Tab-separated table of C-alpha atoms in Angstrom:
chain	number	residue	atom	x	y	z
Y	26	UNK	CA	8.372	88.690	194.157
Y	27	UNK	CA	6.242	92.014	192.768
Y	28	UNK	CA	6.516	92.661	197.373
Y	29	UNK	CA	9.907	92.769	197.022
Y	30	UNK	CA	10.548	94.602	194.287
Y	31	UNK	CA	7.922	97.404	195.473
Y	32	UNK	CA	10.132	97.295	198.966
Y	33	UNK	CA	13.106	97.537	197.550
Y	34	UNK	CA	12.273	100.273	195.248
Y	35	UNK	CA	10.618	102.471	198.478
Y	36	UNK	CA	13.718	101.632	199.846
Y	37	UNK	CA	16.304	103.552	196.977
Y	38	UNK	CA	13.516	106.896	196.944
Y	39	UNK	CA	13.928	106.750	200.862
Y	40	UNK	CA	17.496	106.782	200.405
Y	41	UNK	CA	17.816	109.035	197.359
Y	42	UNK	CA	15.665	111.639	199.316
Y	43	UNK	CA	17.747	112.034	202.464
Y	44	UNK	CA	20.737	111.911	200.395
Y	45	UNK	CA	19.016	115.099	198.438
Y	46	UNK	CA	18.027	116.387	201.849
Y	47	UNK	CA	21.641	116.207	202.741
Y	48	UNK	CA	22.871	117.625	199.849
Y	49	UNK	CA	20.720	120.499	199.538
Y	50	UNK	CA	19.866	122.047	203.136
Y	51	UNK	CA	22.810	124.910	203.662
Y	52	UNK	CA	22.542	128.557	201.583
Y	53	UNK	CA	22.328	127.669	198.000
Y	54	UNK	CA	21.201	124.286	198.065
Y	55	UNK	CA	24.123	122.772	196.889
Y	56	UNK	CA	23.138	124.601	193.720
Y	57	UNK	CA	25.144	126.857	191.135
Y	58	UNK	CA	23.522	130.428	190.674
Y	59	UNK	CA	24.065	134.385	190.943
Y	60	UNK	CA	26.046	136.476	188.518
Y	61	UNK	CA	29.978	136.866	187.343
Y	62	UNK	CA	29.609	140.013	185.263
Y	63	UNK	CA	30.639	139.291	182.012
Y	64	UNK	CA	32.058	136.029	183.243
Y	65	UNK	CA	28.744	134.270	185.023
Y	66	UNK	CA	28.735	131.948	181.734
Y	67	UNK	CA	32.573	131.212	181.714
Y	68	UNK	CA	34.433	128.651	183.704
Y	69	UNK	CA	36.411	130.188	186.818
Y	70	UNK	CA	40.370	129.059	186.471
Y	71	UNK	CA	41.136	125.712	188.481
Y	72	UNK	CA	43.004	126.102	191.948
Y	73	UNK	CA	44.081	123.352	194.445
Y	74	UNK	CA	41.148	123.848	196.320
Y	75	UNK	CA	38.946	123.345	193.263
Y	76	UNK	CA	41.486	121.742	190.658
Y	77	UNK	CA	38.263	120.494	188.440
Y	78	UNK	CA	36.733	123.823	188.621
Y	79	UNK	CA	33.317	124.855	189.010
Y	80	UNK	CA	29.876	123.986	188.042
Y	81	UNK	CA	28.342	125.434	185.226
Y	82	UNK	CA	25.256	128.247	186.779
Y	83	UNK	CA	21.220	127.050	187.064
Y	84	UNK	CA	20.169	130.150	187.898
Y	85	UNK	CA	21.373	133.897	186.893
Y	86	UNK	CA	19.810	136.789	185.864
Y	87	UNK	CA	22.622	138.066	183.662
Y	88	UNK	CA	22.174	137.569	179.859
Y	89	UNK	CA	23.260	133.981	178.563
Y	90	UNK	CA	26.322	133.836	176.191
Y	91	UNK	CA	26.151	132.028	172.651
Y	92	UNK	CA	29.776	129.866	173.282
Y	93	UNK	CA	29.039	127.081	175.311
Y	94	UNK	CA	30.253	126.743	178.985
Y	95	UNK	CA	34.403	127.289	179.668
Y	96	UNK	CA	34.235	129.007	175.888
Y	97	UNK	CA	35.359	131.727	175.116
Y	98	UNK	CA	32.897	134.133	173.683
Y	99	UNK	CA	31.086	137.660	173.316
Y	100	UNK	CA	30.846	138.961	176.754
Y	101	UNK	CA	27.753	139.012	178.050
Y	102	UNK	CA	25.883	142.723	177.710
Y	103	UNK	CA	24.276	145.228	179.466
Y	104	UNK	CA	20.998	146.427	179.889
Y	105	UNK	CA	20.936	148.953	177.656
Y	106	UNK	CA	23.064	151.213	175.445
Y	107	UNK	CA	22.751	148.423	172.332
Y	108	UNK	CA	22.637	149.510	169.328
Y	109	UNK	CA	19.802	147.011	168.839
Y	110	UNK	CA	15.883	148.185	170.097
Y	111	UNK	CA	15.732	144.548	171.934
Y	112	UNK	CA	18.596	145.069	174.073
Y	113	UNK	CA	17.898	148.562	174.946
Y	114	UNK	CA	15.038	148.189	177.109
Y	115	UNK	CA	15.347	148.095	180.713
Y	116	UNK	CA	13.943	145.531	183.141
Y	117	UNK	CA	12.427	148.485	185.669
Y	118	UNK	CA	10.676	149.871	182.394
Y	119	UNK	CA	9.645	147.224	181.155
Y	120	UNK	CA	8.007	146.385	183.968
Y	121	UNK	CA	6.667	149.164	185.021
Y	122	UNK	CA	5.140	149.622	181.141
Y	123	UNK	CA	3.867	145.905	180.997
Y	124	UNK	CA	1.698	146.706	184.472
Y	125	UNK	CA	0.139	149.928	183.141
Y	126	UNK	CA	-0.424	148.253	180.318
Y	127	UNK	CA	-1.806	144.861	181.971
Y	128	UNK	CA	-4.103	147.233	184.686
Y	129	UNK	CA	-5.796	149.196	181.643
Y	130	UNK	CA	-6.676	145.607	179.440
Y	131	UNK	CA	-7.812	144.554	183.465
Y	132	UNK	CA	-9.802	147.478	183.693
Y	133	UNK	CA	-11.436	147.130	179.908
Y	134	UNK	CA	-12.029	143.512	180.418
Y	135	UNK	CA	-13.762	143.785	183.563
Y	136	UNK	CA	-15.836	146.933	182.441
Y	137	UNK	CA	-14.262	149.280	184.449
Y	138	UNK	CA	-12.291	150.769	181.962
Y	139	UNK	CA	-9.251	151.844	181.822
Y	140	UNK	CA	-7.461	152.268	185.344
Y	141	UNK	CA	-10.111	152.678	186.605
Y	142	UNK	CA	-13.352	153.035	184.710
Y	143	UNK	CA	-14.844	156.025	181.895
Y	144	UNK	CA	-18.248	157.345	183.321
Y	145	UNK	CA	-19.519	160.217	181.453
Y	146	UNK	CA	-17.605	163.377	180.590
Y	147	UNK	CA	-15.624	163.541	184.005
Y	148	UNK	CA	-14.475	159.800	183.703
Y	149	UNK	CA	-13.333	160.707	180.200
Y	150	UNK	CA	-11.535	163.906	181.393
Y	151	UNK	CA	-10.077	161.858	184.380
Y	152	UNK	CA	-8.644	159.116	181.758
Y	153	UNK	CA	-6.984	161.446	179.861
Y	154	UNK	CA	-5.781	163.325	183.080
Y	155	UNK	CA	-4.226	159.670	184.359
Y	156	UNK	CA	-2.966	158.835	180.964
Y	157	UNK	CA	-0.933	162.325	180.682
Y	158	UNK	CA	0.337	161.199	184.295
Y	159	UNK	CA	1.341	157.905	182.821
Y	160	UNK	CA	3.470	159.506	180.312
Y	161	UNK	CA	5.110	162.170	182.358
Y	162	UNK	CA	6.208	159.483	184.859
Y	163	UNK	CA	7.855	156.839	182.279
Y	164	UNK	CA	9.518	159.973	180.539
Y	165	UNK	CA	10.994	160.889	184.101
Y	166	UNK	CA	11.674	156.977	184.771
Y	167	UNK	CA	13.336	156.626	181.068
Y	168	UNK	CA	15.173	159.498	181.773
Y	169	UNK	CA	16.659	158.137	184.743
Y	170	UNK	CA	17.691	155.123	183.755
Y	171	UNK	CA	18.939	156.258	180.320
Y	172	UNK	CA	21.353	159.135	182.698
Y	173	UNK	CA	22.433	156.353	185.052
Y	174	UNK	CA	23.883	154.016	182.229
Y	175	UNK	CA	25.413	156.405	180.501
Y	176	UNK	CA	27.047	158.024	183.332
Y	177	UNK	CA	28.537	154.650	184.404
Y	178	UNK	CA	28.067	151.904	187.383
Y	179	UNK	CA	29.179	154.544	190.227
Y	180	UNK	CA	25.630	155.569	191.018
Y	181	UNK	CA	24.680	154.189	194.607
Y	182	UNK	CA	21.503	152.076	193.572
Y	183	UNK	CA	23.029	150.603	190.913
Y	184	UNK	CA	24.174	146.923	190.329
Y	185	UNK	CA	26.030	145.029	187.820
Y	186	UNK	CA	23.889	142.186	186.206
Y	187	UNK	CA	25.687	140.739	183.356
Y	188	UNK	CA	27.990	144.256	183.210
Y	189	UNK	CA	30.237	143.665	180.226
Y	190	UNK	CA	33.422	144.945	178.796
Y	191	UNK	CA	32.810	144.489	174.751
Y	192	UNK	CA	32.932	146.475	171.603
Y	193	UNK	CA	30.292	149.415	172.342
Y	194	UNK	CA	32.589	151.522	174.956
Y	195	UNK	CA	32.740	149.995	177.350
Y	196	UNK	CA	35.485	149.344	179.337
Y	197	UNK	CA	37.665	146.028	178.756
Y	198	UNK	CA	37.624	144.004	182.333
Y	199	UNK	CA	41.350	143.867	184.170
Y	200	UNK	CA	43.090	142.056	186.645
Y	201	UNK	CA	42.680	143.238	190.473
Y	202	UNK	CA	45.340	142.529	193.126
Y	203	UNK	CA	43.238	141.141	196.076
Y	204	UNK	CA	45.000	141.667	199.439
Y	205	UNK	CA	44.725	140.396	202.617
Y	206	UNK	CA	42.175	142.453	203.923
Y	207	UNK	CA	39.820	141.114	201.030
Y	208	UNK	CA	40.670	137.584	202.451
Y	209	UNK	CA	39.979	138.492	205.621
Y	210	UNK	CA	36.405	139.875	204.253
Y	211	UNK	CA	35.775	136.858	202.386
Y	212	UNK	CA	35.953	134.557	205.338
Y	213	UNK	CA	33.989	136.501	207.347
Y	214	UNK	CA	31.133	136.945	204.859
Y	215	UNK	CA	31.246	133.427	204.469
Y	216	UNK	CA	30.523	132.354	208.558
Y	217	UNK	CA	28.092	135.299	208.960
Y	218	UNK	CA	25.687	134.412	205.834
Y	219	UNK	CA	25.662	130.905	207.089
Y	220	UNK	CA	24.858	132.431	210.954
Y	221	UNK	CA	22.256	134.974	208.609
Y	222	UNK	CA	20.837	131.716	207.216
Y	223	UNK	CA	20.092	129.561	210.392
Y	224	UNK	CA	18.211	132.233	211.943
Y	225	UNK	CA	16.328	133.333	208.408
Y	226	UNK	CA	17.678	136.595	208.872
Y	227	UNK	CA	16.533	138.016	205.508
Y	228	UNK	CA	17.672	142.047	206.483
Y	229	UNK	CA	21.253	140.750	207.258
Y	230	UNK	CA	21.748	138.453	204.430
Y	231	UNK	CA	20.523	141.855	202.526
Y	232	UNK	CA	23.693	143.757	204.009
Y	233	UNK	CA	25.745	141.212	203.025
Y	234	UNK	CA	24.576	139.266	198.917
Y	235	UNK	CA	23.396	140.781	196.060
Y	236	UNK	CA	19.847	141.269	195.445
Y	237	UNK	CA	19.624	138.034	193.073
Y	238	UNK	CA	21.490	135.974	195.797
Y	239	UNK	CA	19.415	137.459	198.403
Y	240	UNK	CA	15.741	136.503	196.633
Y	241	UNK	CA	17.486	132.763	195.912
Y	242	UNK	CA	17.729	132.360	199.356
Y	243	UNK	CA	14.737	133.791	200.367
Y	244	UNK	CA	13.209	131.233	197.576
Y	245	UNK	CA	14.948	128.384	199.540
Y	246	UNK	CA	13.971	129.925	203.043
Y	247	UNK	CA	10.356	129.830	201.586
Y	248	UNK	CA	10.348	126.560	200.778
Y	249	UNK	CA	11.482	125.287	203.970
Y	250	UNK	CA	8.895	126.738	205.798
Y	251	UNK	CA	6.395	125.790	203.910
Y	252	UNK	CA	7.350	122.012	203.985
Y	253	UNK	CA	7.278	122.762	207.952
Y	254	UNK	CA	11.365	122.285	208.066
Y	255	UNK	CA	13.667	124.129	209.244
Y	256	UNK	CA	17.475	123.823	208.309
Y	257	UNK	CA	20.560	124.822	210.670
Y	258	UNK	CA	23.898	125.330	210.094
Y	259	UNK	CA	26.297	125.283	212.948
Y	260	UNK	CA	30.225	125.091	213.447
Y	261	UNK	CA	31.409	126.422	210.192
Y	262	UNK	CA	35.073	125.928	209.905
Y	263	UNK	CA	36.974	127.407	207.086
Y	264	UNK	CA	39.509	124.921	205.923
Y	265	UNK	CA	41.128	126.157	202.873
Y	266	UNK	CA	41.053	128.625	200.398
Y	267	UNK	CA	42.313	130.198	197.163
Y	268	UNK	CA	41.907	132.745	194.497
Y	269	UNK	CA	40.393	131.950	191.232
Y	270	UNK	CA	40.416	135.216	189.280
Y	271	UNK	CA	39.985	138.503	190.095
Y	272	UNK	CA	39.514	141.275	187.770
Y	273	UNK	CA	37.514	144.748	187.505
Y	274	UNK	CA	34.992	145.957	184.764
Y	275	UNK	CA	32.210	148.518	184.293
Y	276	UNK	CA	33.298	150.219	187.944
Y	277	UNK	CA	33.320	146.787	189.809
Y	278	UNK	CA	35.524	144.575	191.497
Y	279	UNK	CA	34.724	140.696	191.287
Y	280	UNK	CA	36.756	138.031	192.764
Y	281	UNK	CA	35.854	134.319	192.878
Y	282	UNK	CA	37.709	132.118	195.641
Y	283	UNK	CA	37.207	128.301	195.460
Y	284	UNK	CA	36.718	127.677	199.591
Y	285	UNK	CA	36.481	124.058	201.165
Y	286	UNK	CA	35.013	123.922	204.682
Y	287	UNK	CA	33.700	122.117	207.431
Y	288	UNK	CA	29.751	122.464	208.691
Y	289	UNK	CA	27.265	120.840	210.673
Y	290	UNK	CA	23.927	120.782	208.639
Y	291	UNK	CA	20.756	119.872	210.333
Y	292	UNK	CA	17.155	119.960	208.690
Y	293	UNK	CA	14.565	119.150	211.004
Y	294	UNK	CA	10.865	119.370	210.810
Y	295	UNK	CA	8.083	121.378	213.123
Y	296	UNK	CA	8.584	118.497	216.014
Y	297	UNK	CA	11.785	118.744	215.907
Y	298	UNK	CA	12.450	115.437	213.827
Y	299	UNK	CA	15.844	114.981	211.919
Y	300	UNK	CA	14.770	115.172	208.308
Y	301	UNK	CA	18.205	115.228	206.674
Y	302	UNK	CA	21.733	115.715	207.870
Y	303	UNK	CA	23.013	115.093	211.445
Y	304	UNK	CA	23.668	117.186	214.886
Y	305	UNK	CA	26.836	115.695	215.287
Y	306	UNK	CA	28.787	114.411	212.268
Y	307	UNK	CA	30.234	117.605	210.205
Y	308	UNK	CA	30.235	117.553	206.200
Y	309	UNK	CA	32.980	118.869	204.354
Y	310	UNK	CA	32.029	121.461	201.226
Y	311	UNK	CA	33.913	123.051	198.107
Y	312	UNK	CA	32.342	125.876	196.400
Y	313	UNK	CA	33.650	128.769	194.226
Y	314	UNK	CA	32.093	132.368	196.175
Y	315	UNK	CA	32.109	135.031	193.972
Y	316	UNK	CA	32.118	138.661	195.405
Y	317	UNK	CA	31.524	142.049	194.043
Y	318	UNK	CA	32.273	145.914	195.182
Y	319	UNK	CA	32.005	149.326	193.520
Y	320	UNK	CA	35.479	149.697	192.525
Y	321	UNK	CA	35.492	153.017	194.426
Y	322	UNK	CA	34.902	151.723	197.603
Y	323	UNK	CA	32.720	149.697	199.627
Y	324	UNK	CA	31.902	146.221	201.233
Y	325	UNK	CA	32.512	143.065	199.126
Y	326	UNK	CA	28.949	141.074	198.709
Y	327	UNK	CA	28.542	137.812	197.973
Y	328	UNK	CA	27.228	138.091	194.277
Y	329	UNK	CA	27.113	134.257	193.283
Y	330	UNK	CA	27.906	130.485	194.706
Y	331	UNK	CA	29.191	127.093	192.272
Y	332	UNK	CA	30.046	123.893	192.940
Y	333	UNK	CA	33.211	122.640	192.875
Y	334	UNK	CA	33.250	120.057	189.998
């Protein structure tokens, strides 16, 4: 009796672990993550291609509303230009603060001393002389970032994570008319980041995601590989499609289109060994694709993936 049981148990993880393999081999891993703006913790509208609507996000780097999923709520804000000390700081400064910082308590544990070590007058001279560095190139940093917020989201290295329309200036989002031509763009981007995918193209998935979706799949890519797997995705058919909402904030465009299609999805190991999915027999998908642009021009980029609920 206890045999049985133990085979029959093997038996369901065998099962539930294809199934899982099956479910989470193509870009995004079946998962719900990237960013919405000021929307990436609010429910997209239903369509007819997603009439439930979409799956609540795992994974974003934008700033987490209070309201719960589908509420409505404060919109999420920006880094910086809060009037609280908290929400002022800036991710690149913080950073780059928090490594000086960790390097010199390195240095001091070690015995070094600070960045670098404190031997004698010159060392002493030389800390001082790396400290006054320090400064002069976070004031230059702070002063960089501090000028690109204020001057708005127009500046060429800059990207919206979390960009809100709320009650310190900034502007209220609106609706945007999304043409054909976006369509058009939409499909496209969707075949060639699956194409990008399959071949673990990292630069071309770069030209054509966010940063955030970019190092998501990169995660996944990483993973793959280091189970020795490999996962292919072949014959992508677009089979229907339809807007969700569309609006502009903070100089940005966003639209999010619910999109059902049609894909082969094959993960197979080193030898060559079907792990999950099939060569042959296509599976059909429904995700929401959300895509962003500078609202003065430029390519829309894939800037977050849900599930259709």
């Amino acid at each position: 009796m206890k045999s049985r049981s133990t085979t029959a148990f093997a038996a369901v993880a065998i099962a539930l672990s294809l199934f899982s393999g099956i479910a989470q081999a193509r870009p995004g891993e079946g998962g719900s993550m990237g960013s919405r703006g000021s929307r990436t913790w609010s429910a997209p509208a239903p369509t007819r291609t997603s009439p439930y609507g979409a799956a609540p996000m795992e994974r974003s780097i934008a700033p987490r509303q209070t309201p719960g999923y589908g509420m409505p709520g404060q919109s999420a804000p920006r880094y910086g230009n809060a009037p609280m000390m908290g929400q002022s700081r800036h991710p690149f400064l913080t950073g780059f603060m928090g490594g000086m910082l960790g390097a010199g308590v390195f240095g001091l544990l070690s015995g070094h001393g600070f960045l670098g070590g404190v031997h004698g007058l010159f060392g002493f001279v030389g800390l001082l002389l790396q400290i006054f560095l320090a400064v002069i190139v976070i004031r230059w940093l702070f002063a960089l970032f501090t000028r690109n917020r204020n001057g708005g989201a127009g500046s060429a290295g800059a990207f919206p994570v979390g960009a809100a329309g709320s009650s310190n200036g900034r502007t209220a989002p609106s609706t945007l008319q999304i043409g054909a031509q976006d369509y058009q763009a939409f499909q496209t981007l969707l075949l060639n980041i699956q194409t990008a995918w399959s071949q673990q193209n990292i630069p071309a998935l770069q030209g054509m995601a966010t940063p955030e979706m970019v190092s998501y799949f990169n995660q996944q890519l990483g993973a793959l590989a280091s189970r020795g797997e490999r996962n292919v995705v072949s014959d992508v058919r677009f089979l229907q499609g339809d807007l969700a909402e569309a609006w502009t904030e903070n100089g940005y465009d966003y639209a999010t289109v619910a999109i059902r299609y049609s894909l082969i999805d094959l993960t197979t190991d080193m030898t060559g060994r079907v792990v999950a999915g099939s060569s042959t027999e296509p599976v059909v998908v429904t995700e929401l694709w959300t895509f962003v642009r500078p609202s003065s021009g430029g390519a829309w980029l894939l800037s977050a993936i849900q599930q259709a609920r």
